[in-house]
Short mmCIF file of C-alpha atoms in Angstrom, two decimals:
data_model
loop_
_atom_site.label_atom_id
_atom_site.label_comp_id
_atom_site.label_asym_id
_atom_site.label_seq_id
_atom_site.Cartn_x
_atom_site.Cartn_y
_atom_site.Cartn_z
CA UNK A 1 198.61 178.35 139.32
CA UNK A 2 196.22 175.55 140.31
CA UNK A 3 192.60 177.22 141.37
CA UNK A 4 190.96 176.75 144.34
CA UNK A 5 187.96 173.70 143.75
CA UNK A 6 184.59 174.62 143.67
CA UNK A 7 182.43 173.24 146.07
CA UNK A 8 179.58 173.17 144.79
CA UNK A 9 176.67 170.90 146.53
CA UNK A 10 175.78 168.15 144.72
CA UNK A 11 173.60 166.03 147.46
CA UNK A 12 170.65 167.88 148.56
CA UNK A 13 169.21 165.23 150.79
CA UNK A 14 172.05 163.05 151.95
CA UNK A 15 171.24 159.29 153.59
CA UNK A 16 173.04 159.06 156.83
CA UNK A 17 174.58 155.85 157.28
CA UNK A 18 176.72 154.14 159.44
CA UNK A 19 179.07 151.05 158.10
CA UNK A 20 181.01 148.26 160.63
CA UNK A 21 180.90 148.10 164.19
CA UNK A 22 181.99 147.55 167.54
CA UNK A 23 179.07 145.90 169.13
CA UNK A 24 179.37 142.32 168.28
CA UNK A 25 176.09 141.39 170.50
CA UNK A 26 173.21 143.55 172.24
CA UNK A 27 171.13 142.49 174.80
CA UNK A 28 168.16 144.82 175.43
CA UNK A 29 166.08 143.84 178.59
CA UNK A 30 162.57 145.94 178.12
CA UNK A 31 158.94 146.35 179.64
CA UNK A 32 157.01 148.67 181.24
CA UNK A 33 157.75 150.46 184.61
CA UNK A 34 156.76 148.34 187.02
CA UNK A 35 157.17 145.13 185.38
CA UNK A 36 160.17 143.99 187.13
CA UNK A 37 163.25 144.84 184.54
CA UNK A 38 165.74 145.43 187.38
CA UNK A 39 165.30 142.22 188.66
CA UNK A 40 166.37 140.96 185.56
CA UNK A 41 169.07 143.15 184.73
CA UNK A 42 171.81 141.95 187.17
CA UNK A 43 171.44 138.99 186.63
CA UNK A 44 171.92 138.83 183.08
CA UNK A 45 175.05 141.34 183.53
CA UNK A 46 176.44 138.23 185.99
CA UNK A 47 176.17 135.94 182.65
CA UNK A 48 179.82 135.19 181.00
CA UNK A 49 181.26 138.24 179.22
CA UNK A 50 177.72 140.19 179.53
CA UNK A 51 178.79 144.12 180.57
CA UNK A 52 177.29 145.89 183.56
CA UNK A 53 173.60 147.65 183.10
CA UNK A 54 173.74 150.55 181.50
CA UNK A 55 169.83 152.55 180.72
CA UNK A 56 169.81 153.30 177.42
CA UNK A 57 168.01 156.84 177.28
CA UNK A 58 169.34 158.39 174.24
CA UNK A 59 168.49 155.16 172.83
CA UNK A 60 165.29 155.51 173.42
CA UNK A 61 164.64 159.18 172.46
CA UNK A 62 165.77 158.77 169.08
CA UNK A 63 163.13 155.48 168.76
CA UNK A 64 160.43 157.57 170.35
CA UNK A 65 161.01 160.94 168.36
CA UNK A 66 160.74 158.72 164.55
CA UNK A 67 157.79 156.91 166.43
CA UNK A 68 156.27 160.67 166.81
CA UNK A 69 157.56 161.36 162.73
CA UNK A 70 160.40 163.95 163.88
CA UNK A 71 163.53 161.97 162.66
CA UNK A 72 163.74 160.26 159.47
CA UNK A 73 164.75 156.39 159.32
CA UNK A 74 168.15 156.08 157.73
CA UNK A 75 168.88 158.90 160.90
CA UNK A 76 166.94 156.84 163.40
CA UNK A 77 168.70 153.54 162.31
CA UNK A 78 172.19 155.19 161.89
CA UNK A 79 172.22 156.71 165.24
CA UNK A 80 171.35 153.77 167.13
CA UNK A 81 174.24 151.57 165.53
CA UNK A 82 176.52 154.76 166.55
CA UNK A 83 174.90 155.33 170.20
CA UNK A 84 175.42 151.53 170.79
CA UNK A 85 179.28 151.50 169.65
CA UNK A 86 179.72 154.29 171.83
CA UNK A 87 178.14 152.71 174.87
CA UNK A 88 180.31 149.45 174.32
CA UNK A 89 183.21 151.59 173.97
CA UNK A 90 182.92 154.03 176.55
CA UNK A 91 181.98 151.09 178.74
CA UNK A 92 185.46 149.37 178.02
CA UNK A 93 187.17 152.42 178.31
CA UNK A 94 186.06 152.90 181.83
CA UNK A 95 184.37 156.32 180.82
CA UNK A 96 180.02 157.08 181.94
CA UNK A 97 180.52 153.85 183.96
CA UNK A 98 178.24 154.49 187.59
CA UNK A 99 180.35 154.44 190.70
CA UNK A 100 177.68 155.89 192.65
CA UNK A 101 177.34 153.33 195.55
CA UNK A 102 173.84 152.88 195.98
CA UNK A 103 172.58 152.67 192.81
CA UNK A 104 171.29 149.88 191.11
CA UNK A 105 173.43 150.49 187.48
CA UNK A 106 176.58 150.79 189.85
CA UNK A 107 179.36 148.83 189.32
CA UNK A 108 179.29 148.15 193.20
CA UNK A 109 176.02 146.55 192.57
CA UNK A 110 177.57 144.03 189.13
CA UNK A 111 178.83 140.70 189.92
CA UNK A 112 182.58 141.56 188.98
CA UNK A 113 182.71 145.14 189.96
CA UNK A 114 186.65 145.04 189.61
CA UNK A 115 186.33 144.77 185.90
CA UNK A 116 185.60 148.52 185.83
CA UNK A 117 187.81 149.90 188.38
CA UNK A 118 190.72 147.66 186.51
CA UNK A 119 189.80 149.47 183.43
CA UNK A 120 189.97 153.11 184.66
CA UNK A 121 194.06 152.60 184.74
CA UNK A 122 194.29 150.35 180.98
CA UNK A 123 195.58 152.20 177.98
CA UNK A 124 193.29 153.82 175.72
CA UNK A 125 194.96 154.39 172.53
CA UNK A 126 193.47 154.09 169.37
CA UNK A 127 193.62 150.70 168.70
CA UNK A 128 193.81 149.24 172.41
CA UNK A 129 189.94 149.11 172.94
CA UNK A 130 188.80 148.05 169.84
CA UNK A 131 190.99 145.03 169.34
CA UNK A 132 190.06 143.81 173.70
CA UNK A 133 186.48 144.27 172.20
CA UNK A 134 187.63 141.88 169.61
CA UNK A 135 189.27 139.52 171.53
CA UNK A 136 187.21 139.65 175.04
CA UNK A 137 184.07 139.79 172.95
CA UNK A 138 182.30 141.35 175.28
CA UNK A 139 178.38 141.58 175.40
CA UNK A 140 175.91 144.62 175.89
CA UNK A 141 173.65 144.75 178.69
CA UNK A 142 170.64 147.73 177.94
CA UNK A 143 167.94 148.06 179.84
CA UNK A 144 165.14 150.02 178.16
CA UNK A 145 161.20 151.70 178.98
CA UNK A 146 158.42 150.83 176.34
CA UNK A 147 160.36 149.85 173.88
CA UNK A 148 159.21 146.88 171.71
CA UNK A 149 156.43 149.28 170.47
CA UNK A 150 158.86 151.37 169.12
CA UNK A 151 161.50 148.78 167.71
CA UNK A 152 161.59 149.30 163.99
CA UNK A 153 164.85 151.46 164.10
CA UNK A 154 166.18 149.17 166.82
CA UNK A 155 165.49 146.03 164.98
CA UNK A 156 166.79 147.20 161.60
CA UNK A 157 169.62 148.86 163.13
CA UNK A 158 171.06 145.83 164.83
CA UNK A 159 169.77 142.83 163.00
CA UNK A 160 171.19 139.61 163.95
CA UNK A 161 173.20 141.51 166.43
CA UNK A 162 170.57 142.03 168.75
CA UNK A 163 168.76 139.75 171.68
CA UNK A 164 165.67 141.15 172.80
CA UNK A 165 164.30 140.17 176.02
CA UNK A 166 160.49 141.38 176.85
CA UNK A 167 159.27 141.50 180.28
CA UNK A 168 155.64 141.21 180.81
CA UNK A 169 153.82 141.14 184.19
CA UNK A 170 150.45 141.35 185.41
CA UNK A 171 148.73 144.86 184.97
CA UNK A 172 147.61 144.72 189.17
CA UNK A 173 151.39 144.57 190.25
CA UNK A 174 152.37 147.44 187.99
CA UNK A 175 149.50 149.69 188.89
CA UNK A 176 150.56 150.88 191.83
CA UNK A 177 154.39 152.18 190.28
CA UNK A 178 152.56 153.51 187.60
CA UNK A 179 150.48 155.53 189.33
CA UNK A 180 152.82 157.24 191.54
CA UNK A 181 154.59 158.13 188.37
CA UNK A 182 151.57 160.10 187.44
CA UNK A 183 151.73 161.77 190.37
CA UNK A 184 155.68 162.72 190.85
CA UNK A 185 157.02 162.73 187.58
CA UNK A 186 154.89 165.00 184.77
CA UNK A 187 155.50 168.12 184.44
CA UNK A 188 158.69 168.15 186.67
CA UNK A 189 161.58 168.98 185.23
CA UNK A 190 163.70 165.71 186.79
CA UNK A 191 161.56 163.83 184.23
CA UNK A 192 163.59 164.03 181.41
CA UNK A 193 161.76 162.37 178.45
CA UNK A 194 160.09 163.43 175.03
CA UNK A 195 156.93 165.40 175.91
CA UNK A 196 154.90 166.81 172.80
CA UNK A 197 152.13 170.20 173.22
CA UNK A 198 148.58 169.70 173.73
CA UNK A 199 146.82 173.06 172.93
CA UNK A 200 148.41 175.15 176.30
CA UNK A 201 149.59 171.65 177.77
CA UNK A 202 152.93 169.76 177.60
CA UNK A 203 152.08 165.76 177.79
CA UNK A 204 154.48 162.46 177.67
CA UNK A 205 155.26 161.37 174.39
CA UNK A 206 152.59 157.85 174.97
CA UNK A 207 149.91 160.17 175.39
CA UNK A 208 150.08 160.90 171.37
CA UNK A 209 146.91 160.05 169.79
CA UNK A 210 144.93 159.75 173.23
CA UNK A 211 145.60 163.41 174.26
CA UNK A 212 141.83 164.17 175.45
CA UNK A 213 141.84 160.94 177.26
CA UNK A 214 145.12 161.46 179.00
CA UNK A 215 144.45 165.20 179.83
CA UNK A 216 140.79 164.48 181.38
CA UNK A 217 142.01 160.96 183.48
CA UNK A 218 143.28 161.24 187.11
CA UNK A 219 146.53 159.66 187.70
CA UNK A 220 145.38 155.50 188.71
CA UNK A 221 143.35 156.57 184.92
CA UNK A 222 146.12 157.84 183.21
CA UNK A 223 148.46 154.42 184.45
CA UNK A 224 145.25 152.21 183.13
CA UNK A 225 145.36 153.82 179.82
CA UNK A 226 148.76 153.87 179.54
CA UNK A 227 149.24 149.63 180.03
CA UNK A 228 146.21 149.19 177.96
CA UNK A 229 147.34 151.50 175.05
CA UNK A 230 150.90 150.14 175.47
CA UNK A 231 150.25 146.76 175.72
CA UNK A 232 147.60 147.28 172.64
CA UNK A 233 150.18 148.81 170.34
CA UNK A 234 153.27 146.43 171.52
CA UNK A 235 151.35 143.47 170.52
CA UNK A 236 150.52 145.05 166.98
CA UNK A 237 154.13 145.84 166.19
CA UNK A 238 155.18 142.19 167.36
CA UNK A 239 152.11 140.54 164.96
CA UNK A 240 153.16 143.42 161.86
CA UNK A 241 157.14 142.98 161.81
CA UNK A 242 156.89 139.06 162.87
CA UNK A 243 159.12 138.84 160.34
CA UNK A 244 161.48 141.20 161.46
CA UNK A 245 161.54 140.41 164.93
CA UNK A 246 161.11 136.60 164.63
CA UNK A 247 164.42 134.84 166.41
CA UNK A 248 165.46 137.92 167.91
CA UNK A 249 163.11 138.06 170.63
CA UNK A 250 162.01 136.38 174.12
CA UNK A 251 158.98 137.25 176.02
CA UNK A 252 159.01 136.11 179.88
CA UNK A 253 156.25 136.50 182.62
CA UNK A 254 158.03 137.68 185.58
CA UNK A 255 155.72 135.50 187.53
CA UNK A 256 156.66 131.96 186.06
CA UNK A 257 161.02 133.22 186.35
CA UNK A 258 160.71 134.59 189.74
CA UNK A 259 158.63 130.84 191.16
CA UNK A 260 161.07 128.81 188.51
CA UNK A 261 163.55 130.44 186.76
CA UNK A 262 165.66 127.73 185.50
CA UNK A 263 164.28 127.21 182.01
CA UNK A 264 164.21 130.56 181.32
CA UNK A 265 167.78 130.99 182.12
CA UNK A 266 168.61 128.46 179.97
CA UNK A 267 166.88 130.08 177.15
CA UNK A 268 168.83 132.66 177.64
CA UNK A 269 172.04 131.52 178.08
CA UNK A 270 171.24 130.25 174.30
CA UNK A 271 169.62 133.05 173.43
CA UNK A 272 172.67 135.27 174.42
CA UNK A 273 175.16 133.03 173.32
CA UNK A 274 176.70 133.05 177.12
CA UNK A 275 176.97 130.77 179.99
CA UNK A 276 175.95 130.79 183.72
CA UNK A 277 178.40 131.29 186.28
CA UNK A 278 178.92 130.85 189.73
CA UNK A 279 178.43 134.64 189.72
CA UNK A 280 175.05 134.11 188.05
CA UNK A 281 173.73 131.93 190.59
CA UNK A 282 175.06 134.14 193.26
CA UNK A 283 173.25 137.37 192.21
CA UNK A 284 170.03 134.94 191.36
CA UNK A 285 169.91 133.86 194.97
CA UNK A 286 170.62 137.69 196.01
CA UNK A 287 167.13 138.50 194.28
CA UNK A 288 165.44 136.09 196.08
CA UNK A 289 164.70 133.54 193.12
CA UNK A 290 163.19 130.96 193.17
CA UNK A 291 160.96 132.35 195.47
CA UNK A 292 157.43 130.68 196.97
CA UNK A 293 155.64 134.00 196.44
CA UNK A 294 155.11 135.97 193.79
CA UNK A 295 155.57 139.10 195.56
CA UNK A 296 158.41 137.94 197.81
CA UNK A 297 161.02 140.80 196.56
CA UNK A 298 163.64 142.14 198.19
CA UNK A 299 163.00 145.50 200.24
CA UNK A 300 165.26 147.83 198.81
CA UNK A 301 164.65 151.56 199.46
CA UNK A 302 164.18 152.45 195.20
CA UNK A 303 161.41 149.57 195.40
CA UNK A 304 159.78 151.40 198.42
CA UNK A 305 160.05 154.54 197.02
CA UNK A 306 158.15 152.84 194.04
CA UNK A 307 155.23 151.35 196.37
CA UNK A 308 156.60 147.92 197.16
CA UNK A 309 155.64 147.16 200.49
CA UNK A 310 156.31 143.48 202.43
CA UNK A 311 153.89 140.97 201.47
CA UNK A 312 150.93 139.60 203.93
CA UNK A 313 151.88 136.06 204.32
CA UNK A 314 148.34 135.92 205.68
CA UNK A 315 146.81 135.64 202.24
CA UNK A 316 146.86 134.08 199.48
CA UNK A 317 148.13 135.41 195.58
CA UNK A 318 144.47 135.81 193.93
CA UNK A 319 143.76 138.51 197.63
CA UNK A 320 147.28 139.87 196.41
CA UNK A 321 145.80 140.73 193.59
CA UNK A 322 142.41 142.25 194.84
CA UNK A 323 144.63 144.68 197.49
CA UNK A 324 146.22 146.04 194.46
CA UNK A 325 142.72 146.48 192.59
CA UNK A 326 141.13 148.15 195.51
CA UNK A 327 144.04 150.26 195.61
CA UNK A 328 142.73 151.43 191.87
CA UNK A 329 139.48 151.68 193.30
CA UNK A 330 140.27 154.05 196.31
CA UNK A 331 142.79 156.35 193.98
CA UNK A 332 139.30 156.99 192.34
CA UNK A 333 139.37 154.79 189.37
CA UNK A 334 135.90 155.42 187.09
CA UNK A 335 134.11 152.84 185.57
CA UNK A 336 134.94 152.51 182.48
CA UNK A 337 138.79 152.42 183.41
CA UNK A 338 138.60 149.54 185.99
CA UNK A 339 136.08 148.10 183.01
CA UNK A 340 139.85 148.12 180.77
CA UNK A 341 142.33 147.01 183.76
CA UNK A 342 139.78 143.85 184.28
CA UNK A 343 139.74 142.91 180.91
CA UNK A 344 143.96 143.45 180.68
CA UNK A 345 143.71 141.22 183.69
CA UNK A 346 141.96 138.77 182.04
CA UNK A 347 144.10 138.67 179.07
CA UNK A 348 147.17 138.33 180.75
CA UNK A 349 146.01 135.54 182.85
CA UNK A 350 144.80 133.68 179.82
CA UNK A 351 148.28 134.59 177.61
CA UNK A 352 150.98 134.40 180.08
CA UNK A 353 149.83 133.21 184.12
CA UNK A 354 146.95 132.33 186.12
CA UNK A 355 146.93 133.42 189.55
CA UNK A 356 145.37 131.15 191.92
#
């Protein structure tokens, strides 16, 4: 009689790895809170065969827990090939896809929002979704929080798969969002992010390394520090894997799209490998672009909530500017911290647009 095999464990330390895949093309729109992503977002999802929004947070925890040395690489880079495939096929499956009205990820908000309610009643069978992937070739739309800084797995993951689109925007018309943040989100349990122990203390995962800093700063401090030290080590990454982020990424000022968008969009519509549509231009005029004013947005009630308020058509863009410094000053701002948002100010200007 044939005896049972042994198993007896031969790999102590196994790679994880995961061959093929679904995604075809990824488009990750990033930047820092504030910087004017979900402008962005909608209407790249209106670009030809480009999928609805979807935030990528799982995404992101597995690049920020191997930034912080708790997940090796070959896990880091496997699961983000896997948490991709599922997004695209959940997405085309009509599964996790936002119906909530009022959102701005719901597919009330997307340019084709019958797309998704058609697919809710398609069959699902094994093979069904992966070969309309193949033949509708359809394109992932992520939006992401900080993420360029963390991009090795991403990158390395995806390779030529992935089209990274960087939003940068001056520190003075992020300030404001970021410091409310401060205020409402740490320590509440509704934030749900990596958060790492200080001594007694519990602090945000981009506090690592500046812990003493971040602990001892009020909240307009802690949002200086945390665009300086972002900003910092996102343009170290981008100058120490040129070479493996080189053709793969595009860095736009929100200031220059929202005044003239047009040769942006056209970079991306190459960039992408997509076209714009009628639907495109409908959902660019719906955000108010081209605009005459930089800070002409569109008063919905998540933009309040983040400290958008109407413009003063009174004055001009450089006193737009100095509202939103004295705001630092009043939320009690030290020296040496305005001392950092001036010189951030001063490097944006001179990298990516003057204010006048």
């Amino acid at each position: 009689m044939a005896e049972i095999p042994s198993f007896t464990q031969l790999i102590t330390n196994p790679e994880i790895v995961r061959q093929g895949h679904l995604a075809e093309k990824i488009v990750i729109l990033d930047g820092l809170p504030g910087c004017g992503k979900t402008l962005f977002s909608p209407i790249i999802s209106a670009m030809d065969r480009v999928e609805l929004l979807n935030y990528a947070f799982e995404i992101e925890y597995v690049c920020r827990l191997f930034y912080l040395n708790k997940i090796q690489k070959d896990a880091a880079i496997a699961m983000v090939r896997m948490l991709t495939d599922h997004k695209l096929y959940q997405t085309m499956m009509g599964r996790e896809t936002n119906f909530r009205y009022s959102d701005l990820s719901s597919v009330f908000n997307d340019s084709n929002p019958w797309r998704y309610f058609k697919r809710i009643f398609q069959k699902g069978k094994e093979m069904t979704v992966p070969d309309r992937i193949k033949r509708e070739k359809p394109i992932l739309n992520l939006t992401t929080h900080n993420m360029l800084r963390l991009g090795e797995p991403l990158f390395t993951a995806l390779e030529d798969r992935l089209v990274f689109i960087e939003i940068v925007r001056h520190p003075l018309y992020m300030i404001v969002q970021q410091t409310l943040n401060m205020e409402r989100l740490l320590d509440n349990p509704r934030d749900i992010d990596i958060y790492i122990k200080s001594d007694s203390d519990q602090l945000p995962w981009y506090a690592y390394q500046w812990e003493d800093l971040f602990k001892k700063s009020n909240p307009v401090e802690k949002a200086i520090y945390t665009i300086h030290h972002t900003s910092k080590l996102t343009e170290d990454f981008k100058s120490k894997h040129n070479g493996l982020i080189k053709g793969k990424t595009l860095t736009i000022p929100f200031e220059s799209f929202v005044l003239d968008p047009w040769p942006y969009l056209k970079k991306i519509e190459d960039f992408v490998d997509s076209k714009i549509t009628s639907k495109t231009k409908r959902i660019i005029k719906k955000q108010n672009v081209p605009r005459e004013k930089i800070s002409e947005g569109i008063p919905l009630a998540i933009y309040k909530r983040c400290g958008w308020e109407e413009p003063d058509q009174s004055i001009s863009e450089k006193e737009e500017l100095e509202k939103r410094r004295q705001f630092a000053v009043d939320q009690g701002a030290n020296d040496i911290s305005l001392k950092a948002l001036d010189e951030m100010c001063k490097e944006y200007e001179t990298h990516y647009y003057q204010i006048n």
